[in-house]
Tab-separated table of C-alpha atoms in Angstrom:
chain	number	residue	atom	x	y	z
A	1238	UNK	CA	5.939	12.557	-14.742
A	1239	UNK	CA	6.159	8.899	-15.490
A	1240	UNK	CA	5.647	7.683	-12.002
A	1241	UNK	CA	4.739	9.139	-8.335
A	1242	UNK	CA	7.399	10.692	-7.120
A	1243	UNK	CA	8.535	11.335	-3.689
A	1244	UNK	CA	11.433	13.400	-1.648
A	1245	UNK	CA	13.480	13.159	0.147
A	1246	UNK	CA	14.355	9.591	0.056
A	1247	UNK	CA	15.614	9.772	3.110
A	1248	UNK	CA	15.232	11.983	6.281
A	1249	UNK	CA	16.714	12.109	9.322
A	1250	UNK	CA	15.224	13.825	12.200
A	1251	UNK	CA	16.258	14.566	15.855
A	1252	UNK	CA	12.997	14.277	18.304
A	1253	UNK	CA	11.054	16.922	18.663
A	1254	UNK	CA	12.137	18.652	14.956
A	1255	UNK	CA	8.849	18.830	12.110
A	1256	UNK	CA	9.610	17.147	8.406
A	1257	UNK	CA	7.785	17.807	5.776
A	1258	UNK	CA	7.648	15.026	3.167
A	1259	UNK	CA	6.751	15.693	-0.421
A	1260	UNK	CA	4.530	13.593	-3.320
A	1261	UNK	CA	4.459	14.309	-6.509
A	1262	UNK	CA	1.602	12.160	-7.996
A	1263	UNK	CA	1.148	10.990	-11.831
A	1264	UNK	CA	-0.313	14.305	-13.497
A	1265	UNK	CA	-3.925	14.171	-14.183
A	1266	UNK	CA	-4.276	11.847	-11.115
A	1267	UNK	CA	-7.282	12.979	-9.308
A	1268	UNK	CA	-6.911	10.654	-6.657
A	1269	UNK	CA	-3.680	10.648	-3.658
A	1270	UNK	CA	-3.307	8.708	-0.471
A	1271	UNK	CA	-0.951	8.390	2.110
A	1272	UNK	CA	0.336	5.854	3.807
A	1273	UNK	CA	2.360	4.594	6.864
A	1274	UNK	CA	4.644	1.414	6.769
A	1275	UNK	CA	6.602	0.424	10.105
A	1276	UNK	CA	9.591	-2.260	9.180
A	1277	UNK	CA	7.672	-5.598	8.990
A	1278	UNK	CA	4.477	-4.399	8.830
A	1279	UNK	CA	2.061	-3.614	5.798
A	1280	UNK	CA	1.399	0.055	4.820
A	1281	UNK	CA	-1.417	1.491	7.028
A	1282	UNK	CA	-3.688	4.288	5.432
A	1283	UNK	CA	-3.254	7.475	6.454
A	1284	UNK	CA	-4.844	10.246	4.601
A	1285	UNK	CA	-6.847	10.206	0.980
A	1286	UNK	CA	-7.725	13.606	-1.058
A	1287	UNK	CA	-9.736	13.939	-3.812
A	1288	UNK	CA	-8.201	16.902	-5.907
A	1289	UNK	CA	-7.564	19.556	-3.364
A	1290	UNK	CA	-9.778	18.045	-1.046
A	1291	UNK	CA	-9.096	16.314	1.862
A	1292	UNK	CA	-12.107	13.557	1.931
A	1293	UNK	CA	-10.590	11.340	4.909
A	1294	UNK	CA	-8.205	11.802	7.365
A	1295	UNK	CA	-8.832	8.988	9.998
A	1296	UNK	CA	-5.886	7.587	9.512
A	1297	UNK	CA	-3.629	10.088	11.026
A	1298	UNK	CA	-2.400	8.966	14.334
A	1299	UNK	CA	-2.330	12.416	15.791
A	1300	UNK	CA	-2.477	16.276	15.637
A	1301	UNK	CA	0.838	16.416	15.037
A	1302	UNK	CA	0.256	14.935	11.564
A	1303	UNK	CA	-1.032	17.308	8.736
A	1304	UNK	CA	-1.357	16.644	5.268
A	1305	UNK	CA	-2.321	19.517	2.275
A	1306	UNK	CA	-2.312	19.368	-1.358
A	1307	UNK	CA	-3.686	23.094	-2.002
A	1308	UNK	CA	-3.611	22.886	-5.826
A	1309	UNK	CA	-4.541	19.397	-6.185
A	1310	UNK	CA	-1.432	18.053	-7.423
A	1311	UNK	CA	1.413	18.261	-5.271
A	1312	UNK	CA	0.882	16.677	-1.919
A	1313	UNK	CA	3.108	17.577	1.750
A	1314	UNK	CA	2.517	15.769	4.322
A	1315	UNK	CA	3.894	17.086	7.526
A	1316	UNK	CA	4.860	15.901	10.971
A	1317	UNK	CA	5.150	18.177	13.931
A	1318	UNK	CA	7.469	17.493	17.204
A	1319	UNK	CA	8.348	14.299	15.541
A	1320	UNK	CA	9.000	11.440	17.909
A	1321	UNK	CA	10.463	7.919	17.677
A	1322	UNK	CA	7.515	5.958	16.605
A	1323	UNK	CA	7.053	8.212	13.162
A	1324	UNK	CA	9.902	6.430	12.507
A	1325	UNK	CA	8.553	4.369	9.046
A	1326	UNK	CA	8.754	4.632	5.385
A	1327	UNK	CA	5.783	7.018	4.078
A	1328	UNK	CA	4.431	6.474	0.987
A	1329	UNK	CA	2.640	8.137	-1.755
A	1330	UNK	CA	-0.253	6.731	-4.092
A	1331	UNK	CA	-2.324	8.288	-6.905
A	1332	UNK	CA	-5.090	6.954	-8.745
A	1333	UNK	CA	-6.972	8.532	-11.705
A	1334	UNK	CA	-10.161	7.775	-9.637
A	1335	UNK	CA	-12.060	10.834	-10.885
A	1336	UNK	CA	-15.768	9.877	-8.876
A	1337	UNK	CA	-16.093	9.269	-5.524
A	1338	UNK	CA	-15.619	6.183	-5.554
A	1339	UNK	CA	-14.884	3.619	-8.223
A	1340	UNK	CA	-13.955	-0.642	-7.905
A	1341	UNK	CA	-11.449	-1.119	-10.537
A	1342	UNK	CA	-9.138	1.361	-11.143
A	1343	UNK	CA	-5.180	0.575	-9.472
A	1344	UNK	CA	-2.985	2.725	-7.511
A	1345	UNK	CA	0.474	4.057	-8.630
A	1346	UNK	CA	2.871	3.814	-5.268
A	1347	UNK	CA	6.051	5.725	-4.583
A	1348	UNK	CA	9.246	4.642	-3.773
A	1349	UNK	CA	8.503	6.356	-0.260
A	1350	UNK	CA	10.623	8.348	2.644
A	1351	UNK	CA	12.503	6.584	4.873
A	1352	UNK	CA	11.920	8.622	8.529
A	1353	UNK	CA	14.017	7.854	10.844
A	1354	UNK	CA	13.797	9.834	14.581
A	1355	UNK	CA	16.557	9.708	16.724
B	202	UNK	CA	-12.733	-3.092	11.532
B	203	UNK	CA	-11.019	-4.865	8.633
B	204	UNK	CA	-8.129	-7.025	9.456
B	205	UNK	CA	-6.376	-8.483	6.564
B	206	UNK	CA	-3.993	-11.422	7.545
B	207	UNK	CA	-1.401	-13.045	5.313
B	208	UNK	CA	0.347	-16.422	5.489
B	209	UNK	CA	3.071	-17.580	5.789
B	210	UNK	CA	5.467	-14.478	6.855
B	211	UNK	CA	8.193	-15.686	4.856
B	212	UNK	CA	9.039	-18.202	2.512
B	213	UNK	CA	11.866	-19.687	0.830
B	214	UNK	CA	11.901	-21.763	-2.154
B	215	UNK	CA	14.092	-23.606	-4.989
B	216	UNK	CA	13.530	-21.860	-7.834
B	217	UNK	CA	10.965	-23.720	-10.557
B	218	UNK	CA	8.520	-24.694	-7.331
B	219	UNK	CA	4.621	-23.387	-7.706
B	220	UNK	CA	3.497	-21.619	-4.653
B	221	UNK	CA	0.347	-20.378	-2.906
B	222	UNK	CA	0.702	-17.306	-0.797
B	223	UNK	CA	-2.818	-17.156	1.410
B	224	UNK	CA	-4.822	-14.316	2.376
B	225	UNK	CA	-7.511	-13.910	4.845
B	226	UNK	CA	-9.656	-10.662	5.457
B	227	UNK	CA	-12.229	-10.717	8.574
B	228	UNK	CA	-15.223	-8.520	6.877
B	229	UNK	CA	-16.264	-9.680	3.969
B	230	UNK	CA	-18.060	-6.221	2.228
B	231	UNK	CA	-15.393	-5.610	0.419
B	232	UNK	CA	-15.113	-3.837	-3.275
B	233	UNK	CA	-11.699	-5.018	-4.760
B	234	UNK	CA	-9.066	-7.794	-3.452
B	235	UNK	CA	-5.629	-7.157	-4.703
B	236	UNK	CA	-2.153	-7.995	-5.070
B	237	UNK	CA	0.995	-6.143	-4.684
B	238	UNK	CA	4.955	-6.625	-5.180
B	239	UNK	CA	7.395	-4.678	-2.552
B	240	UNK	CA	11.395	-4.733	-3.599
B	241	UNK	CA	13.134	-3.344	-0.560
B	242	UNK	CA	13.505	0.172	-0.683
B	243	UNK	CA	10.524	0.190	-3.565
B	244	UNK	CA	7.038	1.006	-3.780
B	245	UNK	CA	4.315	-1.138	-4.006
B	246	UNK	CA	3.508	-2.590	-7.932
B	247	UNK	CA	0.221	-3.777	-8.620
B	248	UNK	CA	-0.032	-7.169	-9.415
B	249	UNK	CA	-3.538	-8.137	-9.422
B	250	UNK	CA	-7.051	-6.662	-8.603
B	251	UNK	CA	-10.140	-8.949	-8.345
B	252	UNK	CA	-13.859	-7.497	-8.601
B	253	UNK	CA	-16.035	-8.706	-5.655
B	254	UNK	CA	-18.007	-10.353	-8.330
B	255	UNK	CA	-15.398	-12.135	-9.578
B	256	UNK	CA	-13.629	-15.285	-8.808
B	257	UNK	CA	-9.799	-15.252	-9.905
B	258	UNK	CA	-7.440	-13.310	-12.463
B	259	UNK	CA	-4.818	-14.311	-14.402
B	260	UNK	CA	-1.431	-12.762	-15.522
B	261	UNK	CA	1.461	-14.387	-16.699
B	262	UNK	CA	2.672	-17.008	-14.567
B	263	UNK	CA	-0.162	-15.585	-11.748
B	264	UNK	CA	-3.218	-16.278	-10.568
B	265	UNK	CA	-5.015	-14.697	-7.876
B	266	UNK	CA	-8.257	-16.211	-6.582
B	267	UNK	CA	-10.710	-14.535	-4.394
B	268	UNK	CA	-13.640	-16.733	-2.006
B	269	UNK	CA	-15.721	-13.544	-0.291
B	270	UNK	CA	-17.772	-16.051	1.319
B	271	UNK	CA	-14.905	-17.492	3.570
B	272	UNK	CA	-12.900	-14.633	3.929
B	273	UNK	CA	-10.037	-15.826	1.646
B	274	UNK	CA	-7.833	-14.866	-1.350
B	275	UNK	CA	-4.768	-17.074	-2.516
B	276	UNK	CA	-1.830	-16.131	-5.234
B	277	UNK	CA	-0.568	-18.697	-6.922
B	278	UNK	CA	3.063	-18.436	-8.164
B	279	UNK	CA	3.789	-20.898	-11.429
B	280	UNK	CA	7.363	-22.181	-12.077
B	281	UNK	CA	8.934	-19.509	-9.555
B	282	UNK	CA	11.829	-17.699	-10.553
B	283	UNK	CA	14.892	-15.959	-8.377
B	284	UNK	CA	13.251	-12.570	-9.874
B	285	UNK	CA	9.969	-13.440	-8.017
B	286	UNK	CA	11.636	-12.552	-4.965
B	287	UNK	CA	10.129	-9.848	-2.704
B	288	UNK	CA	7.381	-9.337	-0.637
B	289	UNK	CA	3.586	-9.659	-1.828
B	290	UNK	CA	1.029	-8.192	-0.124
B	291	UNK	CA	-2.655	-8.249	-0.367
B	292	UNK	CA	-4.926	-5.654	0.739
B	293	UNK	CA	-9.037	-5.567	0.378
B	294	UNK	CA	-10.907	-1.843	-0.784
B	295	UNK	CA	-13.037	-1.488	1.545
B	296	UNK	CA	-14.870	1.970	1.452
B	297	UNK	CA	-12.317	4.329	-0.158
B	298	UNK	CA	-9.270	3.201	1.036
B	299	UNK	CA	-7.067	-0.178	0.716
B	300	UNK	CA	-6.236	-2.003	4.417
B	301	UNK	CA	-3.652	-4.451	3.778
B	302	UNK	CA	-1.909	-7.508	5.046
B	303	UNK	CA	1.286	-7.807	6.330
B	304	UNK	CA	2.735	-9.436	4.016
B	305	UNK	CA	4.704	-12.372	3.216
B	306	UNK	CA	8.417	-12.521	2.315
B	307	UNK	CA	9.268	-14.512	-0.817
B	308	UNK	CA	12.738	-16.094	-1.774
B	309	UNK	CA	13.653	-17.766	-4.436
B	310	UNK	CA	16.613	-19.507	-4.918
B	311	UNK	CA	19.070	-20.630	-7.996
Protein backbone atom coordinates (compact mmCIF):
# COMPACT_ATOMS: atom_id res chain seq x y z
CA UNK A 1 0.00 0.00 0.00
CA UNK A 2 0.99 3.60 -0.20
CA UNK A 3 1.25 4.21 3.47
CA UNK A 4 1.06 2.16 6.96
CA UNK A 5 -2.10 1.39 7.57
CA UNK A 6 -3.93 0.77 10.69
CA UNK A 7 -7.60 -0.49 12.01
CA UNK A 8 -9.76 0.18 13.55
CA UNK A 9 -9.52 3.83 13.90
CA UNK A 10 -11.27 3.72 16.71
CA UNK A 11 -12.09 1.17 19.52
CA UNK A 12 -14.03 1.19 22.30
CA UNK A 13 -13.61 -1.21 25.04
CA UNK A 14 -15.41 -1.98 28.38
CA UNK A 15 -12.66 -2.99 31.23
CA UNK A 16 -11.67 -6.13 31.42
CA UNK A 17 -12.58 -7.03 27.39
CA UNK A 18 -9.06 -7.92 24.98
CA UNK A 19 -8.66 -5.69 21.52
CA UNK A 20 -6.70 -6.60 19.07
CA UNK A 21 -5.32 -3.73 16.96
CA UNK A 22 -4.07 -4.26 13.45
CA UNK A 23 -0.88 -2.66 11.21
CA UNK A 24 -0.49 -3.01 7.98
CA UNK A 25 3.07 -1.71 7.22
CA UNK A 26 4.48 -0.34 3.70
CA UNK A 27 5.17 -3.74 1.74
CA UNK A 28 8.72 -4.67 1.54
CA UNK A 29 9.22 -2.92 4.95
CA UNK A 30 11.42 -5.13 6.92
CA UNK A 31 11.30 -3.10 9.83
CA UNK A 32 7.77 -2.41 12.37
CA UNK A 33 7.45 -0.81 15.74
CA UNK A 34 4.90 -0.05 18.02
CA UNK A 35 4.14 2.56 19.92
CA UNK A 36 2.10 4.05 22.85
CA UNK A 37 0.90 7.78 22.96
CA UNK A 38 -1.21 8.97 26.14
CA UNK A 39 -3.09 12.53 25.27
CA UNK A 40 -0.27 15.10 25.84
CA UNK A 41 2.41 12.99 25.90
CA UNK A 42 4.96 11.82 23.11
CA UNK A 43 4.67 8.26 21.67
CA UNK A 44 6.54 5.78 23.97
CA UNK A 45 8.12 2.60 22.26
CA UNK A 46 6.61 -0.38 22.71
CA UNK A 47 7.60 -3.29 20.67
CA UNK A 48 10.10 -3.49 17.38
CA UNK A 49 10.27 -6.75 14.97
CA UNK A 50 12.53 -7.39 12.47
CA UNK A 51 10.56 -9.48 9.77
CA UNK A 52 8.76 -12.06 11.77
CA UNK A 53 10.90 -11.58 14.55
CA UNK A 54 10.28 -10.05 17.58
CA UNK A 55 13.91 -8.40 18.45
CA UNK A 56 12.64 -6.15 21.52
CA UNK A 57 9.85 -6.11 23.56
CA UNK A 58 10.82 -3.93 26.65
CA UNK A 59 8.54 -1.64 26.02
CA UNK A 60 5.43 -3.46 26.84
CA UNK A 61 4.05 -2.37 30.10
CA UNK A 62 2.73 -5.76 30.98
CA UNK A 63 1.76 -9.43 30.26
CA UNK A 64 -1.30 -8.46 29.23
CA UNK A 65 0.26 -6.87 26.13
CA UNK A 66 1.25 -9.21 23.15
CA UNK A 67 2.33 -8.31 19.90
CA UNK A 68 2.90 -11.00 16.64
CA UNK A 69 3.54 -10.46 13.10
CA UNK A 70 3.85 -14.33 12.07
CA UNK A 71 4.47 -13.70 8.35
CA UNK A 72 6.43 -10.66 8.65
CA UNK A 73 4.11 -8.29 7.25
CA UNK A 74 1.01 -7.82 8.97
CA UNK A 75 1.41 -6.86 12.57
CA UNK A 76 -1.56 -7.41 15.74
CA UNK A 77 -0.90 -6.17 18.62
CA UNK A 78 -3.12 -7.32 21.38
CA UNK A 79 -4.26 -6.28 24.82
CA UNK A 80 -5.69 -8.65 27.33
CA UNK A 81 -8.22 -7.64 30.35
CA UNK A 82 -7.83 -4.17 29.11
CA UNK A 83 -8.00 -1.52 31.79
CA UNK A 84 -8.31 2.28 31.92
CA UNK A 85 -4.78 3.33 31.54
CA UNK A 86 -4.43 1.43 27.88
CA UNK A 87 -6.48 4.07 27.15
CA UNK A 88 -4.03 5.97 24.25
CA UNK A 89 -3.69 6.18 20.59
CA UNK A 90 -1.37 3.14 19.32
CA UNK A 91 0.58 3.56 16.54
CA UNK A 92 2.23 1.73 13.82
CA UNK A 93 5.76 2.41 12.11
CA UNK A 94 7.72 0.59 9.38
CA UNK A 95 11.02 1.18 8.13
CA UNK A 96 12.83 -0.57 5.22
CA UNK A 97 15.71 -1.08 7.77
CA UNK A 98 16.80 -4.43 6.31
CA UNK A 99 20.24 -4.90 8.89
CA UNK A 100 20.17 -4.79 12.31
CA UNK A 101 20.63 -1.73 12.70
CA UNK A 102 21.13 1.21 10.38
CA UNK A 103 21.46 5.49 11.24
CA UNK A 104 19.68 7.01 8.42
CA UNK A 105 16.87 5.46 7.15
CA UNK A 106 13.10 7.25 8.41
CA UNK A 107 10.08 5.70 9.72
CA UNK A 108 6.62 5.65 7.99
CA UNK A 109 3.87 6.26 11.02
CA UNK A 110 0.20 5.38 11.00
CA UNK A 111 -2.62 7.32 11.56
CA UNK A 112 -3.01 5.09 14.83
CA UNK A 113 -6.08 3.55 17.10
CA UNK A 114 -7.70 5.57 19.32
CA UNK A 115 -8.36 3.07 22.66
CA UNK A 116 -10.50 4.20 24.78
CA UNK A 117 -11.49 1.85 28.17
CA UNK A 118 -14.41 2.60 29.94
CA UNK B 1 17.78 6.08 30.51
CA UNK B 2 17.17 8.60 27.73
CA UNK B 3 14.95 11.45 28.50
CA UNK B 4 14.21 13.69 25.67
CA UNK B 5 12.66 17.10 26.79
CA UNK B 6 11.07 19.69 24.52
CA UNK B 7 10.38 23.40 25.00
CA UNK B 8 8.11 25.32 25.13
CA UNK B 9 4.77 23.02 25.39
CA UNK B 10 2.89 25.23 23.28
CA UNK B 11 3.22 28.13 21.26
CA UNK B 12 1.27 30.59 19.49
CA UNK B 13 2.35 32.89 16.88
CA UNK B 14 1.30 35.62 14.11
CA UNK B 15 1.79 34.10 11.12
CA UNK B 16 5.21 35.35 9.06
CA UNK B 17 7.25 35.15 12.68
CA UNK B 18 10.60 32.74 12.60
CA UNK B 19 10.63 30.39 15.46
CA UNK B 20 12.94 28.04 17.38
CA UNK B 21 11.36 25.03 18.93
CA UNK B 22 14.26 23.55 21.51
CA UNK B 23 15.15 20.13 22.27
CA UNK B 24 17.15 18.64 24.97
CA UNK B 25 18.12 14.84 25.34
CA UNK B 26 20.04 13.75 28.72
CA UNK B 27 22.49 10.92 27.10
CA UNK B 28 24.30 12.01 24.56
CA UNK B 29 25.27 8.37 22.54
CA UNK B 30 22.88 8.82 20.34
CA UNK B 31 22.71 7.64 16.41
CA UNK B 32 20.09 9.98 14.71
CA UNK B 33 18.21 13.28 16.09
CA UNK B 34 14.99 13.89 14.33
CA UNK B 35 12.03 15.81 13.67
CA UNK B 36 8.46 15.01 13.36
CA UNK B 37 4.95 16.76 12.45
CA UNK B 38 1.65 15.40 14.42
CA UNK B 39 -1.93 16.82 12.90
CA UNK B 40 -4.48 15.72 15.45
CA UNK B 41 -5.84 12.53 14.74
CA UNK B 42 -2.56 11.89 12.28
CA UNK B 43 0.52 10.06 12.39
CA UNK B 44 3.75 11.25 12.84
CA UNK B 45 5.59 12.79 9.32
CA UNK B 46 9.15 12.96 9.24
CA UNK B 47 10.51 16.17 9.01
CA UNK B 48 14.10 15.98 9.60
CA UNK B 49 16.84 13.40 10.61
CA UNK B 50 20.37 14.57 11.61
CA UNK B 51 23.49 12.06 11.60
CA UNK B 52 25.40 12.20 14.95
CA UNK B 53 28.19 13.43 12.83
CA UNK B 54 26.46 16.06 11.55
CA UNK B 55 25.59 19.50 12.57
CA UNK B 56 22.16 20.79 11.01
CA UNK B 57 19.80 19.97 7.90
CA UNK B 58 17.95 21.95 5.83
CA UNK B 59 14.49 21.67 4.07
CA UNK B 60 12.44 24.23 2.80
CA UNK B 61 11.71 26.85 5.14
CA UNK B 62 13.49 24.32 8.04
CA UNK B 63 16.38 23.89 9.69
CA UNK B 64 17.16 21.54 12.31
CA UNK B 65 20.44 21.82 14.22
CA UNK B 66 21.89 19.23 16.41
CA UNK B 67 24.89 20.13 19.46
CA UNK B 68 25.63 16.28 20.91
CA UNK B 69 28.03 17.83 23.13
CA UNK B 70 25.38 19.85 25.20
CA UNK B 71 22.59 17.74 24.86
CA UNK B 72 20.63 20.01 22.44
CA UNK B 73 18.77 20.11 19.08
CA UNK B 74 16.73 23.28 17.90
CA UNK B 75 14.14 23.61 14.72
CA UNK B 76 13.98 26.61 13.30
CA UNK B 77 10.70 27.63 11.59
CA UNK B 78 11.28 30.53 8.68
CA UNK B 79 8.40 32.93 7.79
CA UNK B 80 5.71 30.63 9.65
CA UNK B 81 2.63 29.94 8.03
CA UNK B 82 -1.13 29.02 9.51
CA UNK B 83 -0.33 25.47 7.73
CA UNK B 84 2.71 25.06 10.09
CA UNK B 85 0.37 24.42 12.74
CA UNK B 86 0.62 21.15 14.73
CA UNK B 87 2.71 19.58 17.02
CA UNK B 88 6.57 18.83 16.38
CA UNK B 89 8.27 16.46 18.14
CA UNK B 90 11.79 15.39 18.38
CA UNK B 91 12.98 12.11 19.35
CA UNK B 92 16.89 10.78 19.49
CA UNK B 93 17.75 6.80 18.02
CA UNK B 94 19.26 5.55 20.51
CA UNK B 95 19.99 1.72 20.12
CA UNK B 96 17.16 0.47 17.86
CA UNK B 97 14.43 2.36 18.82
CA UNK B 98 13.40 6.27 18.75
CA UNK B 99 12.53 7.85 22.55
CA UNK B 100 10.92 11.04 21.98
CA UNK B 101 9.97 14.33 23.47
CA UNK B 102 6.83 15.48 24.38
CA UNK B 103 6.33 17.72 22.18
CA UNK B 104 5.47 21.19 21.60
CA UNK B 105 2.17 22.59 20.27
CA UNK B 106 2.48 25.07 17.40
CA UNK B 107 -0.17 27.76 16.27
CA UNK B 108 -0.09 29.91 13.81
CA UNK B 109 -2.29 32.53 13.23
CA UNK B 110 -3.76 34.69 10.08
Amino acid sequence: GAGVSQSPRYKVAKRGQDVALRCDPISGHVSLFWYQQALGQGPEFLTYFQNEAQLDKSGLPSDRFFAERPEGSVSTLKIQRTQQEDSAVYLCASSIRDTAFSTNEKLFFGSGTQLSVL
Amino acid sequence: KQEVTQIPAALSVPEGENLVLNCSFTDSAIYNLQWFRQDPGKGLTSLLLIQSSQREQTSGRLNASLDKSSGRSTLYIAASQPGDSATYLCASLNTDKLIFGTGTRLQVFP
